[in-house]
CSV table of C-alpha atoms in Angstrom, one decimal:
chain,number,residue,atom,x,y,z
A,1,MET,CA,9.5,11.6,20.4
A,2,ASN,CA,11.8,8.9,18.8
A,3,LEU,CA,15.5,9.5,18.3
A,4,ARG,CA,15.3,10.4,14.8
A,5,SER,CA,12.7,13.1,15.3
A,6,LYS,CA,15.1,14.9,17.9
A,7,ILE,CA,17.8,15.5,15.4
A,8,TRP,CA,15.8,16.9,12.8
A,9,ASP,CA,16.1,20.6,14.0
A,10,ARG,CA,19.9,20.3,14.0
A,11,VAL,CA,20.0,18.7,10.5
A,12,LEU,CA,17.8,21.5,8.8
A,13,SER,CA,20.1,24.2,10.6
A,14,LEU,CA,23.0,22.4,8.9
A,15,PHE,CA,21.5,23.0,5.5
A,16,GLY,CA,20.1,26.4,6.4
A,17,ARG,CA,16.5,25.1,6.1
A,18,LYS,CA,13.3,25.3,7.9
A,19,SER,CA,10.3,22.8,7.7
A,20,LEU,CA,7.0,24.3,6.2
A,21,ASN,CA,4.8,22.4,8.5
A,22,LYS,CA,6.5,20.7,11.7
A,23,THR,CA,2.9,19.4,12.7
A,24,ALA,CA,2.5,17.5,9.4
A,25,HIS,CA,6.0,15.9,9.8
A,26,ARG,CA,5.3,14.9,13.2
A,27,LYS,CA,1.9,13.3,12.2
A,28,ALA,CA,3.8,11.5,9.4
A,29,GLY,CA,6.1,10.0,12.1
A,30,GLU,CA,2.9,8.9,14.2
A,31,PHE,CA,1.4,7.3,11.1
A,32,GLU,CA,4.4,5.1,10.5
A,33,GLU,CA,4.8,4.1,14.1
A,34,GLU,CA,0.9,3.0,14.1
A,35,TYR,CA,1.2,1.2,10.8
A,36,GLU,CA,4.3,-0.8,11.9
A,37,ARG,CA,2.8,-2.1,15.2
A,38,THR,CA,2.3,-5.9,15.1
A,39,ASP,CA,0.9,-6.3,18.6
A,40,ARG,CA,-2.7,-6.3,17.4
A,41,ILE,CA,-4.7,-6.3,14.2
A,42,SER,CA,-4.2,-3.5,11.9
A,43,PHE,CA,-7.4,-2.4,10.1
A,44,THR,CA,-5.4,0.2,8.3
A,45,ALA,CA,-3.0,-2.5,7.1
A,46,VAL,CA,-6.0,-4.6,6.0
A,47,PHE,CA,-7.4,-1.8,3.8
A,48,ALA,CA,-4.0,-1.0,2.5
A,49,ALA,CA,-3.3,-4.5,1.3
A,50,SER,CA,-6.7,-4.9,-0.1
A,51,LEU,CA,-6.6,-1.7,-2.3
A,52,SER,CA,-3.1,-2.3,-3.3
A,53,ASN,CA,-4.0,-5.7,-4.6
A,54,LYS,CA,-7.0,-4.1,-6.5
A,55,ALA,CA,-4.9,-1.1,-7.9
A,56,VAL,CA,-1.7,-3.0,-9.1
A,57,SER,CA,-2.4,-6.6,-9.6
A,58,ASP,CA,-1.9,-7.8,-13.2
A,59,SER,CA,-1.1,-4.2,-14.4
A,60,THR,CA,1.9,-3.2,-16.3
A,61,PHE,CA,3.6,-0.2,-18.1
A,62,SER,CA,6.3,0.5,-20.7
A,63,VAL,CA,8.5,3.5,-21.4
A,64,LYS,CA,9.2,4.3,-25.0
A,65,ASP,CA,10.4,7.4,-26.9
A,66,ALA,CA,7.9,9.9,-28.2
A,67,ALA,CA,7.5,7.8,-31.4
A,68,GLY,CA,6.4,4.8,-29.4
A,69,LYS,CA,9.7,3.0,-30.0
A,70,ASP,CA,12.6,1.9,-28.0
A,71,SER,CA,15.5,4.1,-27.7
A,72,ARG,CA,18.6,4.1,-25.4
A,73,ARG,CA,17.2,6.7,-23.1
A,74,SER,CA,13.8,5.0,-22.9
A,75,GLU,CA,15.2,1.6,-22.1
A,76,TRP,CA,17.4,3.0,-19.4
A,77,LEU,CA,14.3,4.8,-17.8
A,78,ASN,CA,12.2,1.8,-18.2
A,79,ASN,CA,15.1,-0.2,-16.4
A,80,GLY,CA,14.9,2.1,-13.4
A,81,LEU,CA,11.1,2.4,-13.1
A,82,GLN,CA,10.7,-1.6,-13.5
A,83,LYS,CA,12.9,-2.0,-10.6
A,84,VAL,CA,10.4,0.0,-8.5
A,85,TRP,CA,7.3,-1.7,-10.1
A,86,SER,CA,8.7,-5.0,-9.1
A,87,LYS,CA,7.9,-4.0,-5.5
A,88,ASN,CA,4.6,-2.3,-6.3
A,89,LYS,CA,2.4,-4.2,-3.8
A,90,THR,CA,4.7,-3.4,-0.8
A,91,LEU,CA,5.3,0.3,-2.3
A,92,VAL,CA,1.7,1.0,-2.6
A,93,SER,CA,0.4,-0.8,0.5
A,94,GLN,CA,3.0,1.2,2.5
A,95,THR,CA,1.8,4.4,0.9
A,96,LEU,CA,-1.8,3.8,1.8
A,97,GLY,CA,-0.9,2.7,5.3
A,98,LYS,CA,1.6,5.4,6.3
A,99,GLY,CA,0.3,8.3,3.9
A,100,GLY,CA,3.2,8.3,1.5
A,101,LYS,CA,6.3,7.2,0.1
A,102,VAL,CA,9.3,9.1,-1.5
A,103,LEU,CA,11.0,7.6,-4.5
A,104,VAL,CA,14.6,8.8,-4.7
A,105,PRO,CA,16.6,8.2,-7.7
A,106,TYR,CA,20.4,8.1,-8.1
A,107,VAL,CA,22.9,6.8,-10.8
A,108,ARG,CA,25.7,4.3,-9.9
A,109,ASP,CA,28.2,3.0,-12.5
A,110,GLY,CA,26.0,4.4,-15.0
A,111,MET,CA,22.9,2.4,-13.9
A,112,PRO,CA,19.6,3.8,-12.5
A,113,PHE,CA,18.7,3.0,-8.9
A,114,VAL,CA,15.8,4.3,-6.7
A,115,ASP,CA,15.6,4.2,-2.9
A,116,LEU,CA,12.1,4.1,-1.5
A,117,ILE,CA,11.7,5.9,1.9
A,118,ASP,CA,8.7,6.6,4.3
A,119,GLN,CA,7.5,10.2,4.0
A,120,SER,CA,8.4,10.6,7.7
A,121,ARG,CA,12.0,10.8,6.5
A,122,MET,CA,11.1,13.9,4.4
A,123,VAL,CA,10.9,17.4,5.6
A,124,ILE,CA,9.3,19.9,3.1
A,125,THR,CA,11.1,23.0,3.0
A,126,SER,CA,9.6,25.0,0.2
A,127,MET,CA,6.8,24.7,-2.2
A,128,ARG,CA,5.4,26.3,-5.4
A,129,GLY,CA,1.7,26.1,-5.5
A,130,ASP,CA,1.1,22.2,-4.9
A,131,GLU,CA,4.6,21.3,-6.3
A,132,ILE,CA,7.5,20.6,-3.8
A,133,THR,CA,10.6,22.7,-4.7
A,134,GLY,CA,12.7,22.0,-1.7
A,135,ALA,CA,13.0,19.1,0.8
A,136,THR,CA,15.6,17.4,3.2
A,137,LEU,CA,15.6,13.6,3.3
A,138,MET,CA,17.0,11.1,5.5
A,139,ALA,CA,18.3,9.1,2.6
A,140,ASP,CA,20.1,6.2,4.3
A,141,ILE,CA,20.8,4.9,7.7
A,142,GLY,CA,24.1,3.0,8.4
A,143,SER,CA,26.2,1.8,11.3
A,144,VAL,CA,29.9,1.2,12.2
A,145,ASP,CA,31.1,-0.4,15.3
A,146,GLU,CA,27.4,-0.5,16.7
A,147,LYS,CA,27.2,3.4,16.2
A,148,VAL,CA,24.4,4.6,13.9
A,149,TYR,CA,24.8,7.2,11.3
A,150,TYR,CA,22.5,9.2,8.9
A,151,ARG,CA,22.9,10.3,5.5
A,152,PHE,CA,20.8,13.3,4.6
A,153,ALA,CA,20.2,14.7,1.1
A,154,ASP,CA,19.0,18.2,0.7
A,155,TYR,CA,17.0,19.1,-2.5
A,156,ARG,CA,16.5,22.7,-3.8
A,157,LEU,CA,15.0,24.0,-7.0
A,158,GLU,CA,15.4,27.8,-7.6
A,159,GLY,CA,14.5,28.8,-11.1
A,160,ASN,CA,15.9,26.1,-13.2
A,161,VAL,CA,19.0,25.4,-11.0
A,162,HIS,CA,18.8,22.2,-9.0
A,163,THR,CA,21.0,21.6,-6.0
A,164,ILE,CA,21.4,18.4,-4.2
A,165,ARG,CA,23.8,18.4,-1.0
A,166,TYR,CA,24.7,15.4,0.8
A,167,ARG,CA,25.8,15.3,4.6
A,168,ALA,CA,26.2,12.6,7.3
A,169,THR,CA,25.4,13.0,11.1
A,170,ASN,CA,25.8,10.9,14.1
A,171,ASP,CA,22.7,9.9,16.1
A,172,SER,CA,22.6,13.2,17.9
A,173,GLY,CA,22.6,15.3,14.5
A,174,GLY,CA,26.2,16.2,14.7
A,175,GLU,CA,28.0,16.4,11.3
A,176,VAL,CA,30.6,13.7,10.4
A,177,GLU,CA,32.3,12.9,7.1
A,178,LEU,CA,30.5,11.1,4.6
A,179,THR,CA,33.3,8.4,4.2
A,180,ILE,CA,32.3,7.3,7.7
A,181,ILE,CA,30.2,4.8,5.9
A,182,PRO,CA,32.3,3.3,2.9
A,183,GLU,CA,29.0,3.1,0.6
A,184,TRP,CA,28.5,6.9,1.1
A,185,ALA,CA,32.0,7.8,0.1
A,186,GLU,CA,31.0,7.9,-3.6
A,187,PHE,CA,28.5,10.7,-3.0
A,188,GLN,CA,29.6,14.1,-3.9
A,189,GLU,CA,28.8,16.5,-1.3
A,190,ASP,CA,27.3,19.3,-3.5
A,191,ILE,CA,25.8,18.7,-7.0
A,192,VAL,CA,24.4,21.6,-9.3
A,193,ILE,CA,22.1,20.7,-12.1
A,194,THR,CA,21.1,23.4,-14.4
A,195,GLY,CA,17.9,23.1,-16.8
A,196,ALA,CA,15.6,21.4,-14.2
A,197,GLU,CA,12.0,22.2,-14.1
A,198,HIS,CA,11.0,20.0,-11.2
A,199,ILE,CA,12.5,18.5,-8.0
A,200,LEU,CA,14.6,15.3,-8.8
A,201,PHE,CA,12.5,12.8,-6.8
A,202,GLY,CA,9.0,11.2,-7.0
A,203,TYR,CA,6.4,11.5,-4.2
A,204,LEU,CA,3.6,8.9,-4.1
A,205,LYS,CA,0.8,10.0,-1.8
A,206,CYS,CA,-2.2,8.3,-0.5
A,207,PRO,CA,-5.2,10.0,-2.1
A,208,GLN,CA,-7.2,10.1,1.2
A,209,ASP,CA,-8.4,13.4,2.1
A,210,SER,CA,-6.6,15.1,5.0
A,211,ARG,CA,-9.5,17.6,5.6
A,212,GLU,CA,-7.0,20.5,5.4
A,213,ASP,CA,-7.0,23.3,2.9
A,214,LYS,CA,-3.2,22.7,2.1
A,215,GLN,CA,-2.5,19.0,2.0
A,216,ILE,CA,1.3,19.0,2.2
A,217,MET,CA,1.8,15.5,3.2
A,218,GLY,CA,-0.4,12.4,2.8
A,219,VAL,CA,-2.6,10.6,5.3
A,220,PRO,CA,-3.3,7.0,5.9
A,221,ILE,CA,-6.3,5.3,4.1
A,222,THR,CA,-8.2,5.1,7.3
A,223,TYR,CA,-7.5,8.7,8.4
A,224,GLY,CA,-10.6,10.0,10.3
A,225,GLY,CA,-11.6,6.5,11.3
A,226,GLU,CA,-9.5,6.3,14.4
A,227,GLU,CA,-12.7,6.4,16.7
A,228,THR,CA,-14.4,3.5,14.8
A,229,ILE,CA,-10.9,1.8,14.8
A,230,ARG,CA,-10.7,2.1,18.7
A,231,ASP,CA,-14.3,0.6,18.9
A,232,LEU,CA,-13.4,-2.1,16.7
A,233,HIS,CA,-10.6,-3.1,19.0
A,234,ASP,CA,-12.7,-2.6,22.1
A,235,CYS,CA,-15.4,-5.1,20.5
A,236,LEU,CA,-12.7,-7.6,19.7
A,237,ASN,CA,-11.3,-7.5,23.3
A,238,ASP,CA,-14.8,-7.9,24.7
A,239,MET,CA,-15.4,-11.0,22.5
A,240,ARG,CA,-11.9,-12.4,23.6
A,241,ARG,CA,-13.1,-11.8,27.3
A,242,GLU,CA,-16.4,-13.3,26.6
A,243,TYR,CA,-14.9,-16.6,25.3
A,244,LYS,CA,-12.3,-16.7,28.0
A,245,LEU,CA,-14.6,-16.3,31.0
A,246,LYS,CA,-17.3,-18.7,29.6
A,247,LYS,CA,-16.5,-21.9,31.4
A,248,SER,CA,-19.2,-24.7,32.0
A,249,PHE,CA,-19.4,-26.0,35.6
A,250,VAL,CA,-21.7,-28.3,37.6
A,251,GLY,CA,-23.4,-26.7,40.5
A,252,ALA,CA,-23.9,-29.5,43.2
A,253,ASP,CA,-26.0,-29.7,46.5
A,254,GLU,CA,-23.9,-29.1,49.6
A,255,ARG,CA,-25.2,-32.4,50.8
A,256,LEU,CA,-22.9,-34.2,48.2
A,257,PHE,CA,-19.8,-33.0,50.0
A,258,GLY,CA,-18.2,-34.3,53.3
A,259,LYS,CA,-17.9,-32.3,56.5
A,260,ASP,CA,-14.9,-30.3,55.5
A,261,SER,CA,-16.9,-29.1,52.5
A,262,LYS,CA,-13.8,-29.9,50.3
A,263,LEU,CA,-14.7,-29.5,46.4
A,264,PRO,CA,-13.0,-31.8,43.9
A,265,ASP,CA,-9.7,-30.8,42.5
A,266,ASN,CA,-10.8,-30.6,38.8
A,267,GLY,CA,-13.0,-27.5,39.4
A,268,LEU,CA,-15.9,-29.0,37.5
A,269,PHE,CA,-18.2,-28.8,40.6
A,270,LYS,CA,-19.1,-25.7,42.5
A,271,LYS,CA,-20.8,-25.7,45.8
A,272,ILE,CA,-24.3,-24.4,45.7
A,273,ARG,CA,-26.8,-24.1,48.7
A,274,GLN,CA,-29.7,-26.2,48.3
A,275,THR,CA,-31.9,-23.0,47.6
A,276,GLY,CA,-29.9,-22.2,44.7
A,277,LEU,CA,-30.7,-25.5,42.7
A,278,LYS,CA,-34.0,-26.6,41.3
A,279,GLU,CA,-36.3,-28.2,43.9
A,280,GLY,CA,-35.1,-31.8,44.6
A,281,ASN,CA,-32.0,-31.7,42.5
A,282,PHE,CA,-28.6,-32.6,43.9
A,283,TRP,CA,-26.7,-31.1,40.9
A,284,GLU,CA,-27.3,-29.0,38.1
A,285,ILE,CA,-25.3,-28.0,34.9
A,286,PHE,CA,-24.6,-24.4,34.5
A,287,ASP,CA,-23.6,-23.7,30.9
A,288,PRO,CA,-24.5,-20.2,29.9
A,289,ALA,CA,-24.7,-19.3,26.1
A,290,ILE,CA,-22.0,-17.2,24.6
A,291,ARG,CA,-23.5,-13.8,23.4
A,292,ASP,CA,-21.5,-14.1,20.0
A,293,SER,CA,-24.3,-12.9,18.0
A,294,SER,CA,-24.6,-9.5,19.7
A,295,TYR,CA,-20.8,-8.9,19.5
A,296,ILE,CA,-20.8,-10.0,15.8
A,297,ALA,CA,-23.6,-7.8,15.0
A,298,ARG,CA,-21.7,-4.8,16.6
A,299,PHE,CA,-18.5,-5.7,14.9
A,300,GLN,CA,-20.2,-5.9,11.5
A,301,GLN,CA,-21.8,-2.6,12.1
A,302,LEU,CA,-18.6,-1.0,13.0
A,303,CYS,CA,-16.9,-2.6,9.8
A,304,GLY,CA,-19.5,-0.9,7.7
A,305,ILE,CA,-18.9,2.3,9.4
A,306,LEU,CA,-15.3,2.2,8.9
A,307,GLU,CA,-15.7,1.3,5.2
A,308,SER,CA,-17.8,4.3,4.7
A,309,THR,CA,-15.3,6.6,6.5
A,310,VAL,CA,-12.6,5.4,4.2
A,311,GLY,CA,-14.9,5.8,1.1
A,312,VAL,CA,-14.9,2.4,-0.1
A,313,SER,CA,-18.0,-0.1,-1.1
A,314,PRO,CA,-18.7,-2.8,1.1
A,315,GLY,CA,-16.4,-6.1,0.8
A,316,ILE,CA,-13.2,-5.3,2.3
A,317,LEU,CA,-14.1,-5.8,5.9
A,318,THR,CA,-17.8,-6.9,5.5
A,319,LYS,CA,-19.1,-9.8,3.6
A,320,VAL,CA,-21.2,-9.1,0.3
A,321,GLU,CA,-23.5,-12.0,-0.2
A,322,LYS,CA,-24.8,-11.4,-3.6
A,323,THR,CA,-22.9,-12.6,-6.7
A,324,TYR,CA,-23.0,-10.2,-9.5
A,325,ILE,CA,-23.4,-11.2,-13.0
A,326,THR,CA,-23.3,-8.2,-15.3
A,327,ASP,CA,-20.9,-5.3,-15.8
A,328,ASP,CA,-23.4,-2.7,-14.6
A,329,GLU,CA,-24.2,-4.6,-11.5
A,330,ILE,CA,-20.6,-4.6,-10.5
A,331,LYS,CA,-19.9,-1.2,-11.4
A,332,GLN,CA,-22.9,0.0,-9.4
A,333,GLN,CA,-22.3,-2.0,-6.2
A,334,ASN,CA,-18.5,-1.3,-6.2
A,335,SER,CA,-18.5,2.3,-7.5
A,336,ASP,CA,-16.7,3.7,-4.5
A,337,THR,CA,-14.0,1.2,-4.3
A,338,PHE,CA,-13.5,1.6,-8.0
A,339,ALA,CA,-13.3,5.5,-7.5
A,340,MET,CA,-10.8,5.0,-4.8
A,341,VAL,CA,-8.7,2.6,-7.0
A,342,ASP,CA,-8.9,5.2,-9.8
A,343,SER,CA,-7.4,7.8,-7.4
A,344,ILE,CA,-4.6,5.5,-6.3
A,345,ARG,CA,-3.7,4.7,-9.9
A,346,ALA,CA,-3.6,8.4,-10.7
A,347,ASN,CA,-1.2,9.2,-7.9
A,348,ILE,CA,0.9,6.3,-9.1
A,349,GLU,CA,1.0,7.6,-12.6
A,350,THR,CA,2.0,11.1,-11.1
A,351,ALA,CA,4.7,9.7,-8.9
A,352,PHE,CA,6.2,7.5,-11.8
A,353,SER,CA,6.2,10.5,-14.2
A,354,GLN,CA,8.0,12.5,-11.5
A,355,LEU,CA,10.6,9.7,-10.9
A,356,ALA,CA,11.0,9.1,-14.8
A,357,TYR,CA,11.7,13.1,-15.1
A,358,ALA,CA,14.3,12.8,-12.3
A,359,LEU,CA,16.0,9.9,-13.8
A,360,ASP,CA,16.0,11.5,-17.2
A,361,VAL,CA,17.6,14.7,-15.8
A,362,LEU,CA,20.3,12.6,-14.0
A,363,ALA,CA,21.0,10.5,-17.1
A,364,GLU,CA,21.6,13.7,-19.0
A,365,ALA,CA,23.8,15.3,-16.3
A,366,TYR,CA,25.9,12.1,-15.8
A,367,GLY,CA,26.1,11.0,-19.4
A,368,ALA,CA,24.4,7.6,-18.3
A,369,THR,CA,23.1,7.6,-22.1
A,370,PRO,CA,23.8,9.4,-25.2
A,371,SER,CA,23.1,13.3,-24.4
A,372,GLY,CA,20.4,15.1,-26.3
A,373,ALA,CA,17.6,12.7,-25.6
A,374,MET,CA,16.3,14.6,-22.5
A,375,GLY,CA,12.4,14.7,-22.8
A,376,ASP,CA,12.1,12.0,-25.3
A,377,TRP,CA,9.9,9.4,-23.4
A,378,GLN,CA,6.4,8.6,-22.5
A,379,ILE,CA,5.0,6.0,-20.1
A,380,THR,CA,2.1,3.9,-21.3
A,381,TRP,CA,0.0,2.2,-18.6
A,382,ASP,CA,-2.0,-1.1,-19.0
A,383,TRP,CA,-4.3,-1.1,-16.0
A,384,ASP,CA,-6.0,-4.4,-15.3
A,385,MET,CA,-9.8,-3.8,-15.4
A,386,SER,CA,-11.0,-7.3,-14.6
A,387,MET,CA,-12.4,-6.4,-11.4
A,388,THR,CA,-14.8,-3.9,-13.2
A,389,GLU,CA,-16.4,-6.3,-15.7
A,390,SER,CA,-17.8,-9.8,-15.8
A,391,SER,CA,-15.4,-12.0,-17.7
A,392,THR,CA,-18.2,-14.4,-18.8
A,393,GLU,CA,-20.3,-11.3,-20.1
A,394,THR,CA,-17.3,-9.9,-21.9
A,395,PHE,CA,-16.2,-13.1,-23.5
A,396,ASN,CA,-19.8,-13.5,-25.0
A,397,GLN,CA,-19.9,-10.1,-26.4
A,398,LEU,CA,-16.6,-10.4,-28.0
A,399,SER,CA,-17.4,-13.9,-29.3
A,400,GLU,CA,-20.6,-12.3,-30.9
A,401,LEU,CA,-18.7,-9.5,-32.4
A,402,GLU,CA,-16.1,-12.0,-33.9
A,403,SER,CA,-18.7,-14.4,-35.2
A,404,ARG,CA,-20.2,-11.6,-37.0
A,405,GLY,CA,-17.0,-10.5,-38.5
A,406,LEU,CA,-17.0,-7.1,-36.6
A,407,ILE,CA,-13.9,-7.7,-34.9
A,408,LEU,CA,-10.5,-9.6,-35.8
A,409,PRO,CA,-10.2,-13.2,-34.1
A,410,GLU,CA,-7.0,-12.2,-32.6
A,411,ARG,CA,-8.7,-9.4,-30.6
A,412,LEU,CA,-10.7,-12.2,-29.0
A,413,VAL,CA,-7.7,-14.5,-28.5
A,414,SER,CA,-5.6,-11.5,-27.0
A,415,TRP,CA,-8.4,-10.8,-24.4
A,416,THR,CA,-8.9,-14.4,-23.2
A,417,THR,CA,-5.0,-15.4,-23.2
A,418,GLY,CA,-3.6,-12.1,-22.2
A,419,GLN,CA,-1.2,-12.2,-25.3
A,420,SER,CA,-0.4,-9.1,-27.2
A,421,LEU,CA,-2.3,-8.5,-30.6
A,422,GLU,CA,0.8,-9.6,-32.5
A,423,GLU,CA,1.2,-12.9,-30.5
A,424,ALA,CA,-2.4,-13.6,-31.0
A,425,LYS,CA,-2.5,-13.0,-34.6
A,426,LYS,CA,0.4,-15.7,-35.1
A,427,GLU,CA,-1.7,-18.1,-32.9
A,428,VAL,CA,-4.8,-17.6,-35.0
A,429,ALA,CA,-2.9,-18.3,-38.0
A,430,ALA,CA,-1.2,-21.3,-36.6
A,431,ALA,CA,-4.5,-22.7,-35.5
A,432,LYS,CA,-6.3,-22.2,-38.9
A,433,ALA,CA,-3.3,-23.9,-40.5
A,434,LEU,CA,-4.1,-26.9,-38.5
A,435,GLN,CA,-7.9,-27.1,-39.6
A,436,PRO,CA,-8.9,-29.1,-42.6
A,437,ASP,CA,-10.0,-27.0,-45.8
A,438,THR,CA,-13.7,-26.7,-45.6
A,439,VAL,CA,-14.2,-27.9,-49.4
A,440,ASP,CA,-12.3,-30.9,-48.4
A,441,VAL,CA,-14.5,-31.8,-45.4
A,442,LEU,CA,-17.7,-31.3,-47.6
A,443,LEU,CA,-16.4,-33.7,-50.1
A,444,GLY,CA,-15.2,-36.1,-47.3
A,445,GLU,CA,-11.7,-36.0,-48.6
A,446,GLU,CA,-8.6,-35.8,-46.2
């Protein structure tokens, strides 16, 4: 058990709280430690990085008011959320690798900020159905004179009253003043906010099934595949040993050596009794073949098993030979991966809605924007769908529709260039202005 785990009981008693599930919290710490190992290849990190890229690359969102326009509140919220989205690949990768990340908002100098912490630094103390209503967070870690201190934040929602209490401790869990770290001095020890309906932080969980009825905390994307991962590491170790031990040598008849039977210093020759060589030979080269094909076959088999355990289509660890042409072929062959990506995106939308709600309540409570606008916001997501479609086929389809006058030219330009429809419309108009009039062309006039 690491040092941080040892102080949790003292910290929870400091707030008068108890963990709903100590086992889940302990496992979260183990997931974190395993994911952060760098002394060997991490298959969990490989899956996390690949699925993160597929889920968030070239995807965007915007925050507007209920009417779809910009307002002071929506712009303020958008500012806070975009700061988080700028780290989207790291955020989602670590979520998939460790099981979950907590998005903790706060207001400083009227501006929104969000801390991203591992779920192992959160102890859930109360829930209402599947919704968290109480949690204690290890919000920050600081040091002074080589001594380590922790800032804890206790969140509690009772009815529509939300309380946040900040406390600081030393590395054994003993309480110290918040001012021990200068940056923590501005945190008010006890904050009470009325009119809240949800806990004031976001929780992004990995969508992998923990195989338990009550899934309080998230699990890594490779959860349940631990035995296969061990076999993969054993296979890699066997291959490494095979290549290391494989050394060619020349077996020479003992008659080639002197009375002292001393072998050459370079180790190329090994003494072999005459009966060990082919009849009549004075030497023979021994160069056994490396059994790489057997090892690779086993490795690929295990990779396929792990992909199935995770619940994705072949192609992350294994090689897919076929080149797909049509949208239907792409969707059919990658349906499991697409389903997982959809689940990841759904959890992202949920976590960002939770975060936006928390920031909205804090903006109202601290007067960061004009009051009275609470709840007047919406998040619109624009997820990249290029991996589910053939760009050539889609372009041909849009071109055919445009040539028949069934869609506007700017729709085709927008899809091709990535411009907004308004930008594409202006470009189409500018392009047409540069083209000679059809009548003039037919008459041969310039």
